[in-house]
Coordinates of C-alpha atoms and ligand atoms in Angstrom, one line a residue:
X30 CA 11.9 115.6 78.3
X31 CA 15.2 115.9 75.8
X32 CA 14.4 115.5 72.2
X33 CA 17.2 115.6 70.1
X34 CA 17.0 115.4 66.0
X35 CA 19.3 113.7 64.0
X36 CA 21.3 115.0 60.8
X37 CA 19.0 112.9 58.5
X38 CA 19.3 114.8 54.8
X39 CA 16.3 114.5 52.4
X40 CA 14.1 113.6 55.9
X41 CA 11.6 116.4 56.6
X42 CA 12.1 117.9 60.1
X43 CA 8.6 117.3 61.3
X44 CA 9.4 113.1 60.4
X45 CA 13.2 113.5 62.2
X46 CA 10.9 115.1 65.2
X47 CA 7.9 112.7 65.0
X48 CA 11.2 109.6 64.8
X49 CA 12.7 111.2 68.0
X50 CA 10.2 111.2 69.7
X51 CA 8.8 107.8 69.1
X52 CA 12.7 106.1 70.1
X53 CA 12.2 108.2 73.5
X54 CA 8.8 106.5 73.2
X55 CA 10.0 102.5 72.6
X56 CA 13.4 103.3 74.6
X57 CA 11.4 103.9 77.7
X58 CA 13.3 107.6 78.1
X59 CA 9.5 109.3 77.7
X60 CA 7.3 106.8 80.2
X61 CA 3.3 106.4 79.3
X62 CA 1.4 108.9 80.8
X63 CA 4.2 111.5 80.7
X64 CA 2.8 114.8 79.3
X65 CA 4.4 116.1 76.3
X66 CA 5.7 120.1 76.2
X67 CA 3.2 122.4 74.5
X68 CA 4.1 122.6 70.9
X69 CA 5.6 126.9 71.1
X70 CA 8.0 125.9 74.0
X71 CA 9.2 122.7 72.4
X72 CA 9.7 124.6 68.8
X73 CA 11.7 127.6 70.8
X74 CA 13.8 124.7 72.2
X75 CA 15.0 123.4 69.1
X76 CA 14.3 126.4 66.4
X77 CA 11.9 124.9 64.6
X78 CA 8.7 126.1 63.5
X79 CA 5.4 125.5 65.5
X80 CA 3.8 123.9 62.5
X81 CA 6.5 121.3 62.5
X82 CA 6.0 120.2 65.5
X83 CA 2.3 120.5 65.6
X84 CA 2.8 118.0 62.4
X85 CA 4.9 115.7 64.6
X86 CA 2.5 115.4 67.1
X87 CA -0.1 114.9 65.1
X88 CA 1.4 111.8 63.3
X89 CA 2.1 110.6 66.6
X90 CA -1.0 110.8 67.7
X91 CA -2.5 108.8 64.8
X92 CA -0.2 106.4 65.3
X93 CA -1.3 106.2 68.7
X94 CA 2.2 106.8 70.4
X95 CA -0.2 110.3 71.9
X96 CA -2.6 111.2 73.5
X97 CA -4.6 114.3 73.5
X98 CA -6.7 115.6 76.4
X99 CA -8.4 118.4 75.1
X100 CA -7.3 121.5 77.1
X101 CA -4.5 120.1 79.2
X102 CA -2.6 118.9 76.4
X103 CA -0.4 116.1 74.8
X104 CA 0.7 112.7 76.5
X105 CA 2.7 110.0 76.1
X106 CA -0.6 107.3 75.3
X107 CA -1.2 105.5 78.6
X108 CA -1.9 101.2 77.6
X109 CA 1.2 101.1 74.9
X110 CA 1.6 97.2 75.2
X111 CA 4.8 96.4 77.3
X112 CA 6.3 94.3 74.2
X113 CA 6.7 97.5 72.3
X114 CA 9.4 99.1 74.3
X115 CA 12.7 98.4 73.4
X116 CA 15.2 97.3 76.3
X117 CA 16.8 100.2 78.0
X118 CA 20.2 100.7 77.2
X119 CA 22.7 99.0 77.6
X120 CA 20.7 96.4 75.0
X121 CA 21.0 93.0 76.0
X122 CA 22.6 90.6 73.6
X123 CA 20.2 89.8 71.1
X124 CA 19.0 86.1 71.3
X125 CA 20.6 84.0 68.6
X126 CA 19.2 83.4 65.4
X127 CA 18.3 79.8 64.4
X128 CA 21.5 78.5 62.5
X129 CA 19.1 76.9 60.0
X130 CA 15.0 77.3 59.4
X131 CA 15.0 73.8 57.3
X132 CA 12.4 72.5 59.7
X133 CA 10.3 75.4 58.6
X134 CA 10.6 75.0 55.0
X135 CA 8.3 72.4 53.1
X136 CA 9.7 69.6 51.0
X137 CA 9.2 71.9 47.8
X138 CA 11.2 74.3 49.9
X139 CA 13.9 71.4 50.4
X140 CA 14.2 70.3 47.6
X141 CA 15.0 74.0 46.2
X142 CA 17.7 74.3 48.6
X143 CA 19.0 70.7 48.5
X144 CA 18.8 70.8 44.8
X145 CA 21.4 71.7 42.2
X146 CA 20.7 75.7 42.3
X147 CA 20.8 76.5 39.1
X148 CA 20.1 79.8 40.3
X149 CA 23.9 80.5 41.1
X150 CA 24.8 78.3 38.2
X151 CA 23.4 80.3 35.8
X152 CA 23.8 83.6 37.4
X153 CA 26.7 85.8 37.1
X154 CA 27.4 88.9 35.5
X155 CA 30.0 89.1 32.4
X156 CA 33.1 90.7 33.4
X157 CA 35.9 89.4 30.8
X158 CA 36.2 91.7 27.7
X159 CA 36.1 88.7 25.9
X160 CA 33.4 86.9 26.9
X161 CA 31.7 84.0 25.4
X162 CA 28.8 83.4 28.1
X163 CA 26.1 81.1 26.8
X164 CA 22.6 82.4 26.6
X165 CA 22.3 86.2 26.0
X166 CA 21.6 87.8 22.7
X167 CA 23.2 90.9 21.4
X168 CA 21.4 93.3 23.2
X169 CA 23.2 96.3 21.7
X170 CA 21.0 94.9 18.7
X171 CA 17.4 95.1 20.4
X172 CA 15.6 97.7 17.8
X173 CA 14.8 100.4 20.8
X174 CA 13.5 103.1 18.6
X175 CA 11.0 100.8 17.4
X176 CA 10.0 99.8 20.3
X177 CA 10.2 102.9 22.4
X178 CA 7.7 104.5 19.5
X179 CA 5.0 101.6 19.7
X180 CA 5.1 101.4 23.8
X181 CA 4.8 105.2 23.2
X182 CA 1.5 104.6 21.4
X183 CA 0.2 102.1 23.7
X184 CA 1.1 104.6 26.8
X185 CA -0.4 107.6 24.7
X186 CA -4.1 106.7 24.7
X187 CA -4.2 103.2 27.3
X188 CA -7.4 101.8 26.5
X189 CA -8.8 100.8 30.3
X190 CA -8.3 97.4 29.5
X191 CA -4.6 97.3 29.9
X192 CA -4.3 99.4 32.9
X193 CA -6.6 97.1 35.1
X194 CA -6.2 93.0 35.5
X195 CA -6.1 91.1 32.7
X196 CA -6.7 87.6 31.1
X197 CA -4.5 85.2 32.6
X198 CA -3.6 83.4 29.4
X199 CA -2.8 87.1 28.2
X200 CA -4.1 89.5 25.9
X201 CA -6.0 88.0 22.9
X202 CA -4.2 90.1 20.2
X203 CA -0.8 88.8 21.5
X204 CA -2.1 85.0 21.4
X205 CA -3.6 85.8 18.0
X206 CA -0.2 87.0 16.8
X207 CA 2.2 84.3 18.1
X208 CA -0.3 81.7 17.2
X209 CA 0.2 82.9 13.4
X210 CA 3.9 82.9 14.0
X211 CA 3.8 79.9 15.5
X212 CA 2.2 78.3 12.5
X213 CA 3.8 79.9 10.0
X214 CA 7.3 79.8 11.1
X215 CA 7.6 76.5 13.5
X216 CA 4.9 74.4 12.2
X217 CA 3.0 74.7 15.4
X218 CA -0.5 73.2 15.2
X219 CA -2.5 75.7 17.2
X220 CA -5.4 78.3 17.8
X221 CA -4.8 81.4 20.0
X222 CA -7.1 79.9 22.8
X223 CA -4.0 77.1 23.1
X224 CA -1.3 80.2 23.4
X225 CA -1.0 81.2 27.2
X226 CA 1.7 84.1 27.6
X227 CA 3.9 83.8 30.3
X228 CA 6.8 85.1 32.1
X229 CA 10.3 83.7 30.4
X230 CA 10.0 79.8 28.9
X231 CA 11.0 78.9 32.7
X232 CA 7.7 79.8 34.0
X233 CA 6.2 77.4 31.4
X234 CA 8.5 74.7 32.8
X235 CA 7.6 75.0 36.1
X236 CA 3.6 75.4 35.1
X237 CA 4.0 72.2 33.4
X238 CA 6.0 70.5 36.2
X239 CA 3.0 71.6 38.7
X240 CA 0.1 70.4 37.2
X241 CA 1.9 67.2 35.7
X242 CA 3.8 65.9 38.5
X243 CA 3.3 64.2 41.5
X244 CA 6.6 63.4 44.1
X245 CA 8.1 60.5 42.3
X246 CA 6.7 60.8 39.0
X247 CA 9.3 59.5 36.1
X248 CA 10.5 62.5 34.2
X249 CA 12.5 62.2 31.1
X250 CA 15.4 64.5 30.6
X251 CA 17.8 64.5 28.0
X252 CA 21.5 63.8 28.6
X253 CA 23.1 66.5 28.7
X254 CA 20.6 68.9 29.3
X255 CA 19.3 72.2 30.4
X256 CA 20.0 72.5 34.3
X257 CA 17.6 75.3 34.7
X258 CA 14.8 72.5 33.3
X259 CA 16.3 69.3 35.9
X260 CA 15.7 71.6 39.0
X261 CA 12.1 72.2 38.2
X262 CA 11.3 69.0 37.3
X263 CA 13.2 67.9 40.3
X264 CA 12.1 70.8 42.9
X265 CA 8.6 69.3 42.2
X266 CA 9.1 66.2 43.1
X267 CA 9.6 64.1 39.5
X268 CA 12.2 61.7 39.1
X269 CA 14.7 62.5 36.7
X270 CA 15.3 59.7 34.4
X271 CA 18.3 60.9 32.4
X272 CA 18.7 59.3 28.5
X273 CA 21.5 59.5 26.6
X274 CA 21.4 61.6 23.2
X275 CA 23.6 60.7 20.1
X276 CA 23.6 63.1 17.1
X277 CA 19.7 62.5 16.3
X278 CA 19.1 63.5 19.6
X279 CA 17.6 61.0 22.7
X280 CA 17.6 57.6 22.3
X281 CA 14.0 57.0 22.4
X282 CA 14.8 53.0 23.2
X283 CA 16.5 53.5 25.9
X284 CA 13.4 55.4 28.0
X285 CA 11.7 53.9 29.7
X286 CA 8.3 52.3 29.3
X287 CA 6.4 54.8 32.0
X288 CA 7.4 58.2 33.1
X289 CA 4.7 61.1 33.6
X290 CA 6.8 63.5 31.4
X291 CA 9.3 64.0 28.7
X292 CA 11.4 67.2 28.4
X293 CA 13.3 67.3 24.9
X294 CA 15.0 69.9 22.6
X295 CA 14.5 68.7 19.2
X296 CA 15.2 71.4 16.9
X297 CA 18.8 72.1 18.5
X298 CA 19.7 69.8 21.7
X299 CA 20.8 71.4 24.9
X300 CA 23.7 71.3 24.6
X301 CA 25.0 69.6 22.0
X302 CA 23.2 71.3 19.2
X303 CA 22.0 67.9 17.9
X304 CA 18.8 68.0 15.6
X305 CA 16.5 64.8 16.7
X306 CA 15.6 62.9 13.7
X307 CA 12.5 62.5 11.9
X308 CA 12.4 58.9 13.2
X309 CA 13.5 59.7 16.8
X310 CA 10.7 62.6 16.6
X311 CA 7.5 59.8 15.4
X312 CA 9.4 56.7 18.2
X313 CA 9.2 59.7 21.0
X314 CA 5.3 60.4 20.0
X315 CA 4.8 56.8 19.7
X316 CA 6.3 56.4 23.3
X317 CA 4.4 59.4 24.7
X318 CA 1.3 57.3 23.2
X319 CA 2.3 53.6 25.0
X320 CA 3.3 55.6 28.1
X321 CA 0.9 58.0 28.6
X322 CA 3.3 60.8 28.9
X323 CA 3.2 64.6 28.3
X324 CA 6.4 65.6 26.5
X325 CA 7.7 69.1 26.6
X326 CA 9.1 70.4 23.8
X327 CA 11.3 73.5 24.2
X328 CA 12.3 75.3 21.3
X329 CA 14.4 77.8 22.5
X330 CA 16.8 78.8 20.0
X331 CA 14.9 77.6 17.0
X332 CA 14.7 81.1 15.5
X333 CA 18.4 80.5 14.6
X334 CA 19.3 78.1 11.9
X335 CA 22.4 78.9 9.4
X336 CA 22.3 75.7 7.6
X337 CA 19.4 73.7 5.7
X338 CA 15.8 74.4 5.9
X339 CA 14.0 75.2 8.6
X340 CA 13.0 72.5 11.5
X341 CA 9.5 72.3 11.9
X342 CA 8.2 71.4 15.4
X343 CA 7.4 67.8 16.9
X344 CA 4.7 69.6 18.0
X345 CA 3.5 70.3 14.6
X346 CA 3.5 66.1 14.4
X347 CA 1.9 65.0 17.3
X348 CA -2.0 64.1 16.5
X349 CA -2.6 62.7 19.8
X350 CA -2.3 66.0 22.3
X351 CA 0.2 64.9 24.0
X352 CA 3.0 67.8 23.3
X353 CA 3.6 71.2 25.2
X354 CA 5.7 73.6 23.5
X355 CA 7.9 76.3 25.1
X356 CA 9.4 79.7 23.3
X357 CA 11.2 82.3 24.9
X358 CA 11.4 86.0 23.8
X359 CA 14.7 86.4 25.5
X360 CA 16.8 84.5 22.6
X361 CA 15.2 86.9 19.8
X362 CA 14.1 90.0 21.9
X363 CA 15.6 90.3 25.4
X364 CA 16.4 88.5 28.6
X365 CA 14.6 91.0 30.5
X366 CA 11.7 91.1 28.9
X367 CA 10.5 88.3 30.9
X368 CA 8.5 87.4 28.3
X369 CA 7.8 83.3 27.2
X370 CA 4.6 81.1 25.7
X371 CA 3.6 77.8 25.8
X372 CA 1.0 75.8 23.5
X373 CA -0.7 73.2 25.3
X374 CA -3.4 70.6 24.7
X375 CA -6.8 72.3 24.9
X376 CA -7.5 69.6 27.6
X377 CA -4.7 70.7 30.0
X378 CA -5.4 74.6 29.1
X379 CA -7.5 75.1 32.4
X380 CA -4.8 73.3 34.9
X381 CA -2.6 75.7 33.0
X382 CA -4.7 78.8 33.2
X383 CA -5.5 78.1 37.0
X384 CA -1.7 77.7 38.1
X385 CA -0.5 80.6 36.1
X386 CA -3.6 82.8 38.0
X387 CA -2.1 81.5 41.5
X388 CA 0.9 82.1 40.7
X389 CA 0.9 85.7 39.3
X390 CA -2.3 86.0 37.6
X391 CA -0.8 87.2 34.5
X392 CA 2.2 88.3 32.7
X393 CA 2.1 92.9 32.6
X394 CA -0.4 93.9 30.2
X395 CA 2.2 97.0 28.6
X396 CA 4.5 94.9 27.4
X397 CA 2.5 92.4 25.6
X398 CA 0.4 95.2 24.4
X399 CA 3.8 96.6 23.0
X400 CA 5.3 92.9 21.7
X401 CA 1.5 92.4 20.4
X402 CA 2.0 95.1 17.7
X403 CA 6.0 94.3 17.6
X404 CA 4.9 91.0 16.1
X405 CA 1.7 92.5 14.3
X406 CA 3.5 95.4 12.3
X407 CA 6.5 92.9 11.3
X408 CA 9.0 94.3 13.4
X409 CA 9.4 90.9 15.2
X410 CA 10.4 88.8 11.7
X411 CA 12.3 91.7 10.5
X412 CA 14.6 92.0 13.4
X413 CA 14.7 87.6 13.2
X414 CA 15.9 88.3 9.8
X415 CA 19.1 90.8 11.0
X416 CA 20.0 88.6 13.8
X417 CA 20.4 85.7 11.9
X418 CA 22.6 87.0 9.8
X419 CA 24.7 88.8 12.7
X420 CA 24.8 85.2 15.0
X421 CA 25.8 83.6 11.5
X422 CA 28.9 86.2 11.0
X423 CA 29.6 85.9 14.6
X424 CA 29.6 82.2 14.4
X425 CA 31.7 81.7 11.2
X426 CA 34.4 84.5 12.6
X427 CA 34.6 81.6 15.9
X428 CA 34.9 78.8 13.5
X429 CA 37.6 80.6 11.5
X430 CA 39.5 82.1 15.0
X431 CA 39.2 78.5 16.0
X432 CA 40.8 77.1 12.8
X433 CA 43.7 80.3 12.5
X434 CA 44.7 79.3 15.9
X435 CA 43.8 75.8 17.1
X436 CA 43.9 74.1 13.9
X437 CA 43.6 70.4 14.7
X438 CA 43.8 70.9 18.1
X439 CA 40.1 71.8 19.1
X440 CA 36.9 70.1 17.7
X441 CA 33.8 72.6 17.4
X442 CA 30.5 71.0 17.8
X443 CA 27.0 71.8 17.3
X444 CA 27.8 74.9 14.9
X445 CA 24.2 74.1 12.6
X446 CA 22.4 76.8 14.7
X447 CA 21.7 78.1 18.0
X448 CA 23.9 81.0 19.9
X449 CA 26.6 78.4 21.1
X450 CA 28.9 75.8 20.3
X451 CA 30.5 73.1 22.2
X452 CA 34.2 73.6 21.7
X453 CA 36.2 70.4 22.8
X454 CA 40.1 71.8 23.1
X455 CA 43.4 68.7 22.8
X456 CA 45.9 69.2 25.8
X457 CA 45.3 72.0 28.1
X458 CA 45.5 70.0 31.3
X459 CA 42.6 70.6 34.0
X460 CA 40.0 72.8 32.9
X461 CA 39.2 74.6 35.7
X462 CA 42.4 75.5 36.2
X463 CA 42.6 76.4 32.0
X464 CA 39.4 78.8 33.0
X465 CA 40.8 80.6 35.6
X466 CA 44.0 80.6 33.1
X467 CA 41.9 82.3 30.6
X468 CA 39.8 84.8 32.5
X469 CA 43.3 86.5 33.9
X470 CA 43.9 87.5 29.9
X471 CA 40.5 88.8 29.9
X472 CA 38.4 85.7 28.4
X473 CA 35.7 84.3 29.5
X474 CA 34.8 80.5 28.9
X475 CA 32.7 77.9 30.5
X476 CA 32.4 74.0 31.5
X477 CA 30.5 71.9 30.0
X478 CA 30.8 69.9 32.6
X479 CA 27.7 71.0 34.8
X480 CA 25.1 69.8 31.8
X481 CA 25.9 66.5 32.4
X482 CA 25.1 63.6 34.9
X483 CA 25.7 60.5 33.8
X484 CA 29.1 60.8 31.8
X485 CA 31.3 64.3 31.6
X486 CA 33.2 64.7 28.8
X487 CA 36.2 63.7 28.7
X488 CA 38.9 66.0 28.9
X489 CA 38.3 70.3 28.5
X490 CA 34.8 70.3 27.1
X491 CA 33.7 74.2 26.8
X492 CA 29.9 75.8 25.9
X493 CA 30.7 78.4 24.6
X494 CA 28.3 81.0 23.4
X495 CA 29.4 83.7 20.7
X496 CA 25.7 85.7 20.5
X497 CA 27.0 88.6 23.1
X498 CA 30.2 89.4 21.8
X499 CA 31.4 91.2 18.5
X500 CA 33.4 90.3 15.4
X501 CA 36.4 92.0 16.8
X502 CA 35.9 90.5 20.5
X503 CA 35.5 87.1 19.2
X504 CA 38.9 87.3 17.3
X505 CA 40.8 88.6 19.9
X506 CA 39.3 86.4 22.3
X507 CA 39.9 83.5 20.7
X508 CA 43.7 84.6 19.8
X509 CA 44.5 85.3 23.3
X510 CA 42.6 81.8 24.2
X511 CA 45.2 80.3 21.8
X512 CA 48.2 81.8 23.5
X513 CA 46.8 80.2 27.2
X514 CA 46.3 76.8 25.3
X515 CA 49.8 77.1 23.8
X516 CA 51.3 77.5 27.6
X517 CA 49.5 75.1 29.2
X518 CA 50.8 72.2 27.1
Ligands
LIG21 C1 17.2 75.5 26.9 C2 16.6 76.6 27.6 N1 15.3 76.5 27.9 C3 14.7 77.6 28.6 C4 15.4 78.7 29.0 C5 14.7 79.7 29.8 O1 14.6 80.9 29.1 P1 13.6 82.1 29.6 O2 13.1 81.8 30.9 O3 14.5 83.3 29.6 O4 12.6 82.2 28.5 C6 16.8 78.8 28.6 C7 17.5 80.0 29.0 O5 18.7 80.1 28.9 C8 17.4 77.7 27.9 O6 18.7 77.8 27.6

């Protein structure tokens, strides 16, 4: 029997051992039955210590690759099943792998993969230096000290109720505290028991989709919209009914008279930034009333307004239950928090509740311990308070680049609040081909193109978001964004 150890680094020498052995095992090189060499001669052979490759045997021997016999020593175990050895060398081609598993995948899974994967849409890492990416906040910005000191006093003395499971809706002094928000700041008629943390706004968009819709169900989306909301709807099976928007948001005439669900964003439309009228707000409850319809109201840039008073939510209006409202913590807080809520209709909570278990019974205690006090100790407002004021120098330093250097030439949209604008820029040519123009001098920009269905924009429509970047980058950005307009006349 020839053992030989490989140069694995890091890889203790009784695991290399144990390893080699085992591949003379499945290689059919050591053959069942074969007796092993007693552990001194075989630690002599390759300078090892006896422990070591006492160690190796016995881990092969729980594994049952061994045998012991007591007094005549260690084998190679007798009834390994013959499907376990590998094929002697040479190896035989391997068999081909199916070039596609669709018939394995359900029609949820189908739909995924045949739908508009907003996954890779959405995805994508910034690389320009001047990048206007839609949908990240200035994370150089987060207030880490004040949150490394409060997770530092949850993690100092864990009471046992966060280290074990928790409630799925989440922990009652986090639904406390965003309930108070809610009402205080949105105009969001709820208690805490309506308040169901969750991971990101999208996992409330999909819980929604699940226990509302049934394949074919009519679902309501705004034109343009928010792709990441059309592929849930759609991977479960809904409809999509897309309705125009004008600048009081979604024609509420044009819906039609029975869908299952409506998905809307009221207080700053995605994308266009329009705010839906008070009128449009009472029609859309009315409709949800003669149509028996959910509608989801996602407010996820809300926190953000730089002109007029604050929007309160159509939730806040709707007396007949029939509104679910989304937030996200990644607009304020971070992306990567993963962390969301939804209000719902106290008669919809324990669909809700029973999804979210199934799905991942609940979002981690820590960190909504640590956003708990966050919100609790002011923090949360406090930091609302700064970033407003940095998005609204960010945003008037991209109005006034935009002015300097476009002048009449570009038409910026949607500028009331939000992280983004839609930037519409005069004769430029073919976008795409204006993007790839402007990411070779280092800037970043974005169709608008992918929210829509029903009718692109004409000509070089960009969202473009101006949250992520500084003063400086924005300026320079938008000057060197000039110079790539001014060739491609
Ligand atoms: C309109 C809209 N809704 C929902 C989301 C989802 O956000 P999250 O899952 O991070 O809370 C986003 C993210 O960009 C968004 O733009």
């Amino acid at each position: 029997m020839v053992v030989e150890l490989r140069d694995q680094p890091g890889v203790p020498a009784y695991q290399r051992l144990a390893e080699a052995i085992r591949d003379g095992i499945l290689d059919g090189r050591f053959r069942p039955g074969e007796k092993l060499p007693p552990t001194r001669a075989l630690a002599a052979s390759l300078r090892l210590a006896r422990n070591t490759v006492l160690d190796a045997y016995e881990q092969l021997l729980a594994e049952g690759y061994l045998t012991a016999r007591h007094g005549s020593g260690t084998f190679v175990a007798p009834d390994l099943p013959d499907r376990s050895f590998r094929a002697a060398s040479p190896p035989r081609p391997a068999a081909s792998p199916p070039a596609s598993m669709d018939g394995n995948l359900s029609s949820f899974g189908a739909r995924v993969v045949e739908g508009e994967a907003p996954v890779q849409m959405l995805r994508g890492e910034s690389t320009s230096p001047y990048e206007f990416r839609y949908g990240t906040p200035a994370l150089e910005e987060f207030p880490i000290d004040a949150w490394r000191k409060l997770t530092k006093r949850v993690l100092d003395y864990p009471p046992r109720e966060l280290l074990g499971y928790g409630p799925t809706e989440g922990l009652p002094s986090l639904r406390e505290a965003l309930a108070r928000y809610l009402q205080r700041a949105r105009g969001v008629r709820c208690t805490a028991e309506q308040v169901t943390i969750v991971n990101g706004s999208q996992q409330a968009l999909d819980l929604a989709a699940r226990v509302l819709i049934d394949p074919g169900d009519g679902v309501v989306m705004e034109e343009p919209c928010y792709p990441g909301a059309r592929a849930v709807f759609a991977a479960n099976g809904g409809h999509v009914v897309p309705v125009r928007c004008d600048g009081a948001g979604i024609d509420v005439s044009a819906m039609p008279p029975k869908a299952r669900l409506a998905y809307v964003t009221p207080s700053h439309q995605f994308p266009s930034g329009a705010v839906m009228s008070a009128t449009r707000r009472l029609d859309l409850l009315e409709w949800a009333r003669e149509a028996d319809a959910i509608i989801i109201e996602d407010d996820y840039d809300s926190e953000f307004r730089y002109e007029g008073r604050p929007l309160a939510a159509l939730q806040g209006l709707d007396d007949a239950g029939r509104v679910i409202y989304t937030g996200t913590l990644s607009k304020v807080l971070l992306p990567a928090l993963r962390l969301g809520y939804m209000v719902a209709p106290p008669q919809l909570q324990p669909a809700i509740s029973g999804t979210k278990w199934l799905t991942d019974r609940h979002v981690a205690l820590l960190y909504q311990a640590v956003l708990a006090l966050f919100i609790e100790e002011g923090h949360f407002e406090r930091h609302l308070r700064r970033m407003r004021k940095v998005y609204e120098q960010r945003r008037e330093a991209l109005m006034a680049a935009f002015d300097k250097h476009f002048a009449d030439r570009a038409s910026v949209t949607g500028t009331e609040s939000g992280m983004h604008v839609l930037v519409h820029i005069a004769d430029i040519g073919e976008p795409d081909a204006f993007i790839e123009r402007a990411a070779a001098q280092g800037v970043g920009i974005y169709s608008a193109r992918q929210y829509y269905t029903l009718d692109p924009p004409a000509g070089a429509t960009f969202l473009m978001g101006y949250s992520s970047i500084t003063l400086e980058g924005i300026r320079e950005g938008i000057r060197l964004l000039a110079a790539v307009a001014e060739r491609s006349r």
